[in-house]
Short mmCIF file of C-alpha atoms in Angstrom, two decimals:
data_model
loop_
_atom_site.label_atom_id
_atom_site.label_comp_id
_atom_site.label_asym_id
_atom_site.label_seq_id
_atom_site.Cartn_x
_atom_site.Cartn_y
_atom_site.Cartn_z
CA LEU A 17 -61.03 2.13 55.39
CA SER A 18 -62.00 2.91 58.97
CA ILE A 19 -60.58 2.49 62.46
CA LEU A 20 -62.78 1.95 65.54
CA LEU A 21 -61.09 3.30 68.66
CA LYS A 22 -61.57 1.97 72.21
CA ASN A 23 -63.40 5.12 73.24
CA GLY A 24 -66.07 4.46 70.62
CA SER A 25 -64.83 7.02 68.11
CA THR A 26 -64.27 6.13 64.47
CA ILE A 27 -61.69 7.48 62.04
CA ALA A 28 -62.86 6.88 58.45
CA LEU A 29 -61.38 7.55 55.04
CA LYS A 30 -63.93 8.58 52.41
CA GLY A 31 -63.91 9.51 48.74
CA ALA A 32 -65.68 12.65 47.54
CA ASP A 33 -66.55 11.65 43.98
CA ASN A 34 -70.19 11.29 45.02
CA PRO A 35 -70.96 14.03 47.58
CA ASP A 36 -74.35 12.54 48.51
CA SER A 37 -72.59 9.41 49.78
CA LEU A 38 -71.01 11.54 52.53
CA ARG A 39 -74.31 12.39 54.16
CA GLY A 40 -74.71 10.89 57.60
CA ILE A 41 -74.20 11.40 61.31
CA GLY A 42 -72.50 14.42 62.83
CA LEU A 43 -68.74 14.79 62.69
CA ASP A 44 -66.32 15.98 65.36
CA TYR A 45 -63.49 16.68 62.94
CA LEU A 46 -63.15 16.74 59.18
CA ILE A 47 -60.04 16.82 56.99
CA MET A 48 -60.43 17.51 53.26
CA ASP A 49 -57.21 16.71 51.38
CA GLU A 50 -56.56 18.24 47.92
CA PHE A 51 -59.87 19.99 48.45
CA ALA A 52 -59.42 22.24 45.42
CA ASP A 53 -60.19 19.17 43.29
CA ILE A 54 -63.38 18.37 45.22
CA ASP A 55 -66.80 19.61 44.15
CA PRO A 56 -67.65 22.54 46.47
CA ILE A 57 -71.13 21.01 46.88
CA ALA A 58 -69.48 18.33 49.03
CA TRP A 59 -68.53 20.99 51.57
CA TYR A 60 -71.29 23.57 51.40
CA GLU A 61 -74.30 21.28 51.02
CA VAL A 62 -73.19 18.01 52.62
CA LEU A 63 -70.24 18.14 55.01
CA ARG A 64 -70.61 21.60 56.54
CA PRO A 65 -74.01 20.72 58.05
CA THR A 66 -72.63 17.51 59.60
CA LEU A 67 -70.31 19.60 61.80
CA SER A 68 -73.08 21.76 63.23
CA ASP A 69 -74.72 19.51 65.83
CA ARG A 70 -71.32 18.65 67.37
CA GLU A 71 -69.76 22.06 66.62
CA GLY A 72 -66.95 20.19 64.94
CA ASP A 73 -63.84 21.59 63.28
CA ALA A 74 -62.47 21.23 59.77
CA MET A 75 -59.04 21.33 58.12
CA PHE A 76 -58.51 21.98 54.41
CA ILE A 77 -55.27 20.80 52.80
CA GLY A 78 -54.21 21.17 49.20
CA THR A 79 -52.34 22.81 46.36
CA PRO A 80 -53.70 26.18 45.17
CA LYS A 81 -55.60 25.92 41.87
CA GLY A 82 -55.97 29.57 40.92
CA ILE A 83 -58.17 32.37 42.18
CA ALA A 84 -61.17 31.08 40.20
CA ASN A 85 -61.27 27.93 42.34
CA TRP A 86 -63.39 27.72 45.49
CA SER A 87 -60.25 26.89 47.50
CA TYR A 88 -59.22 30.53 47.07
CA ASP A 89 -62.50 31.67 48.64
CA ILE A 90 -61.95 29.40 51.63
CA TYR A 91 -58.39 30.70 51.98
CA GLN A 92 -59.66 34.28 52.02
CA ASP A 93 -62.16 33.53 54.81
CA ALA A 94 -59.26 33.68 57.28
CA LEU A 95 -58.87 37.38 56.50
CA GLU A 96 -62.56 38.15 56.77
CA ASN A 97 -63.30 35.98 59.82
CA PRO A 98 -60.06 35.54 61.79
CA ASP A 99 -61.98 34.44 64.90
CA GLU A 100 -63.34 31.40 63.08
CA TRP A 101 -60.60 30.64 60.53
CA ALA A 102 -56.82 30.33 60.41
CA ARG A 103 -54.70 29.87 57.32
CA PHE A 104 -51.18 28.61 56.73
CA GLN A 105 -49.03 28.55 53.61
CA TYR A 106 -46.00 26.30 53.11
CA THR A 107 -43.84 25.87 50.04
CA THR A 108 -42.27 22.63 48.83
CA ILE A 109 -38.95 24.06 50.00
CA ASP A 110 -40.37 24.63 53.49
CA GLY A 111 -41.42 20.98 53.67
CA GLY A 112 -37.85 19.75 53.41
CA ASN A 113 -38.89 16.52 51.66
CA VAL A 114 -37.76 17.47 48.14
CA SER A 115 -34.13 18.09 47.27
CA SER A 116 -32.99 21.45 45.94
CA ARG A 117 -31.74 19.65 42.83
CA GLU A 118 -35.22 18.31 42.08
CA ILE A 119 -36.78 21.72 42.71
CA GLU A 120 -34.38 23.34 40.24
CA SER A 121 -35.17 20.62 37.71
CA ALA A 122 -38.87 21.42 38.08
CA ARG A 123 -38.14 25.12 37.73
CA ARG A 124 -36.54 24.46 34.34
CA GLY A 125 -39.34 22.18 33.14
CA LEU A 126 -42.41 24.18 34.20
CA ASP A 127 -43.64 27.59 33.18
CA ILE A 128 -43.35 30.32 35.81
CA ARG A 129 -46.99 30.33 36.92
CA GLN A 130 -47.21 26.57 37.15
CA PHE A 131 -43.97 26.43 39.18
CA ARG A 132 -45.20 29.07 41.61
CA GLN A 133 -48.49 27.24 42.06
CA GLU A 134 -47.11 23.72 42.50
CA TYR A 135 -43.90 24.50 44.41
CA LEU A 136 -44.40 27.89 46.04
CA ALA A 137 -48.08 27.42 47.01
CA THR A 138 -49.29 30.65 45.43
CA PHE A 139 -52.71 31.28 43.95
CA GLU A 140 -52.11 31.98 40.28
CA THR A 141 -54.70 33.39 37.94
CA TYR A 142 -55.15 31.57 34.65
CA SER A 143 -58.01 33.74 33.50
CA GLY A 144 -57.78 35.76 30.32
CA ARG A 145 -55.14 34.87 27.78
CA ILE A 146 -54.33 31.16 27.70
CA TYR A 147 -50.84 31.13 26.21
CA TYR A 148 -49.32 33.82 28.38
CA GLY A 149 -45.84 32.33 27.82
CA PHE A 150 -45.81 33.62 24.23
CA ASP A 151 -43.96 36.86 23.56
CA ARG A 152 -43.43 38.25 20.06
CA GLU A 153 -40.01 39.64 20.81
CA GLN A 154 -38.77 36.42 22.38
CA ASN A 155 -40.56 33.63 20.49
CA LEU A 156 -40.52 34.99 16.92
CA LYS A 157 -37.34 34.25 14.98
CA GLU A 158 -36.25 33.84 11.38
CA LEU A 159 -33.88 30.87 11.30
CA ASP A 160 -32.00 29.23 8.44
CA ILE A 161 -33.09 25.59 8.68
CA LYS A 162 -33.02 22.29 6.83
CA VAL A 163 -36.35 20.54 6.30
CA ASN A 164 -35.16 16.95 6.01
CA GLN A 165 -37.27 15.89 9.00
CA ILE A 166 -40.48 17.81 9.74
CA TYR A 167 -43.17 17.45 12.38
CA ILE A 168 -46.77 18.40 11.62
CA GLY A 169 -49.50 19.09 14.13
CA MET A 170 -52.88 18.69 12.43
CA ASP A 171 -56.48 19.59 13.21
CA PHE A 172 -59.40 18.34 11.13
CA ASN A 173 -61.79 21.26 11.22
CA VAL A 174 -63.34 21.79 7.79
CA ASP A 175 -63.23 25.62 7.93
CA PRO A 176 -60.32 25.72 8.01
CA MET A 177 -58.48 22.44 8.05
CA SER A 178 -55.13 23.43 9.51
CA ALA A 179 -51.61 22.18 10.06
CA VAL A 180 -48.56 23.59 11.84
CA ILE A 181 -45.18 22.65 10.36
CA ALA A 182 -42.07 22.42 12.56
CA VAL A 183 -38.53 21.07 12.71
CA PRO A 184 -36.66 19.97 15.85
CA ILE A 185 -34.02 22.40 17.13
CA ASN A 186 -31.85 21.92 20.22
CA ASN A 187 -34.32 21.04 23.01
CA GLY A 188 -37.41 22.31 21.24
CA LEU A 189 -39.25 23.04 18.01
CA TYR A 190 -39.12 25.72 15.35
CA ILE A 191 -42.50 26.35 13.72
CA PHE A 192 -41.63 27.68 10.28
CA ASP A 193 -44.78 27.15 8.22
CA GLU A 194 -48.54 26.64 8.47
CA ILE A 195 -51.31 25.43 6.19
CA ASN A 196 -54.94 26.58 6.39
CA ILE A 197 -57.40 25.29 3.79
CA PHE A 198 -61.08 26.23 3.87
CA SER A 199 -63.90 23.87 2.81
CA SER A 200 -61.36 21.09 2.51
CA ASN A 201 -60.68 17.49 3.49
CA THR A 202 -57.77 15.31 4.55
CA ASP A 203 -56.89 14.23 1.01
CA GLU A 204 -56.41 17.85 -0.05
CA MET A 205 -54.29 18.51 3.03
CA VAL A 206 -52.08 15.53 2.18
CA ASP A 207 -51.66 16.78 -1.40
CA GLU A 208 -50.64 20.23 -0.18
CA ILE A 209 -48.09 18.83 2.27
CA LYS A 210 -46.52 16.64 -0.41
CA LEU A 211 -46.42 19.57 -2.83
CA ARG A 212 -44.58 21.76 -0.35
CA TYR A 213 -42.22 19.12 1.09
CA PRO A 214 -41.77 16.33 -1.46
CA GLN A 215 -38.33 15.25 -0.17
CA SER A 216 -38.91 15.51 3.58
CA ARG A 217 -39.45 12.75 6.11
CA ILE A 218 -42.81 13.65 7.63
CA THR A 219 -44.22 12.76 11.04
CA VAL A 220 -47.80 13.85 11.74
CA PHE A 221 -49.30 14.37 15.18
CA PRO A 222 -53.06 14.55 14.51
CA ASP A 223 -56.04 15.18 16.72
CA PRO A 224 -56.96 11.82 18.36
CA ALA A 225 -60.34 12.18 16.64
CA ALA A 226 -58.51 11.10 13.48
CA ARG A 227 -59.08 7.48 14.50
CA GLN A 228 -62.82 7.80 13.90
CA ARG A 229 -63.33 11.00 11.93
CA LYS A 230 -63.94 10.96 8.19
CA THR A 231 -63.54 14.28 6.37
CA SER A 232 -63.10 12.66 2.95
CA ALA A 233 -65.34 10.50 0.80
CA GLY A 234 -65.62 6.76 1.39
CA SER A 235 -65.14 4.73 4.54
CA ARG A 236 -61.54 5.82 5.18
CA THR A 237 -60.70 7.56 8.42
CA ASP A 238 -58.41 10.57 8.61
CA LEU A 239 -55.84 8.35 10.32
CA THR A 240 -55.73 5.78 7.50
CA ILE A 241 -55.50 8.55 4.87
CA LEU A 242 -52.39 9.94 6.58
CA GLN A 243 -50.84 6.50 6.95
CA ASN A 244 -51.55 5.54 3.34
CA ALA A 245 -49.86 8.78 2.23
CA GLY A 246 -46.60 7.39 3.62
CA PHE A 247 -46.46 9.65 6.68
CA THR A 248 -45.35 8.43 10.09
CA VAL A 249 -48.38 9.06 12.30
CA LYS A 250 -48.23 9.52 16.09
CA CYS A 251 -51.83 9.52 17.27
CA PRO A 252 -52.75 8.93 20.94
CA ASN A 253 -55.88 6.97 21.79
CA HIS A 254 -57.34 9.76 23.89
CA HIS A 255 -57.05 13.51 24.32
CA THR A 256 -54.64 14.68 26.98
CA PRO A 257 -56.49 16.75 29.64
CA VAL A 258 -56.91 20.37 28.53
CA ARG A 259 -55.00 21.81 31.49
CA ASP A 260 -52.03 19.49 30.86
CA ARG A 261 -51.89 20.50 27.20
CA ILE A 262 -51.97 24.20 28.05
CA ASN A 263 -49.32 23.84 30.75
CA ALA A 264 -47.03 21.90 28.40
CA VAL A 265 -47.25 24.57 25.69
CA ASN A 266 -46.71 27.44 28.12
CA ALA A 267 -43.71 25.68 29.67
CA ARG A 268 -42.16 25.35 26.21
CA LEU A 269 -42.97 28.91 25.23
CA CYS A 270 -41.28 30.18 28.39
CA SER A 271 -40.15 28.05 31.32
CA ALA A 272 -39.70 29.23 34.89
CA THR A 273 -35.99 29.67 34.06
CA ASN A 274 -36.89 31.84 31.05
CA GLU A 275 -35.94 29.19 28.49
CA ARG A 276 -37.89 29.34 25.24
CA ASN A 277 -38.11 25.99 23.49
CA ILE A 278 -40.74 26.93 20.92
CA LEU A 279 -39.67 29.45 18.29
CA ILE A 280 -41.93 30.60 15.45
CA ASN A 281 -41.30 32.16 12.07
CA PRO A 282 -43.05 35.57 11.84
CA ARG A 283 -44.83 34.51 8.65
CA CYS A 284 -46.96 31.98 10.59
CA LYS A 285 -49.70 34.56 11.08
CA LYS A 286 -52.53 32.24 12.12
CA THR A 287 -50.39 30.39 14.65
CA ILE A 288 -49.29 33.68 16.19
CA GLU A 289 -52.87 34.96 16.23
CA SER A 290 -54.05 31.81 17.99
CA LEU A 291 -51.38 32.06 20.67
CA GLU A 292 -52.13 35.72 21.32
CA ARG A 293 -55.91 35.71 21.15
CA GLN A 294 -57.09 32.41 22.62
CA VAL A 295 -58.75 33.12 25.96
CA TYR A 296 -60.72 31.26 28.59
CA LYS A 297 -64.47 31.30 28.82
CA GLU A 298 -65.40 33.86 31.42
CA GLY A 299 -65.42 32.37 34.90
CA THR A 300 -63.98 29.02 33.78
CA ASN A 301 -60.69 27.28 33.04
CA LEU A 302 -61.95 26.11 29.63
CA PRO A 303 -60.78 27.59 26.32
CA ASP A 304 -63.30 29.77 24.54
CA LYS A 305 -63.67 28.21 21.10
CA GLY A 306 -66.08 30.85 19.85
#
């Protein structure tokens, strides 16, 4: 992954997963691509010093990742030190490589902040409230529905063990019920679901931990308990990255085109409370589970 030029110079492509592996001789020019995803230690403690003895230059390229990311600090240096830094901002539209049709498709599928970040190159803040797409006036509805086919999202916390009950509507979901049982187990949750919806076809989307976790007596896992109850179970092998999960929910709560594909019955108090009150840990992009 390197090219040796006739003049003795070398152009090399390096990974930044291990910053210490980048230590070495001085550099004349450095390009860091998608630098917002790189550990800032790679720049401040390893690569910045390698430019000093040659007074080399550096270029940072990437998609903004919010004002809490170190890329935002670098971007602001151009304002504070214009003699040493320059900054440039280009949108996907400016690039001319993506059709207007594809951009409009993305606008419909992403929430407004995610669209601005990924396609308009703006620094969006994700601090504070996580599910900012939720709005009581827009997402809360009382609908007359049939419960022939229901979807259940399930978490296996003991206090409480919880489930969110929904039916498919148009291009989205209508959450019309919830179950929260304290000091409980999966068997009790199954019994409650069957009691409430004895005639419904039930598909459960559990926490991936269901494959190993055992909240009931015996050697049965939560996954096998759900399957043996006659439910269709859709359980991925691994957790989807936290950011992807949050973006997906926000995009459904309110897309960049103001479409709301998750509606909730006002009686689902705990679900509403979770959407309104879940926040990030201060200074991070991780949900505060406290």
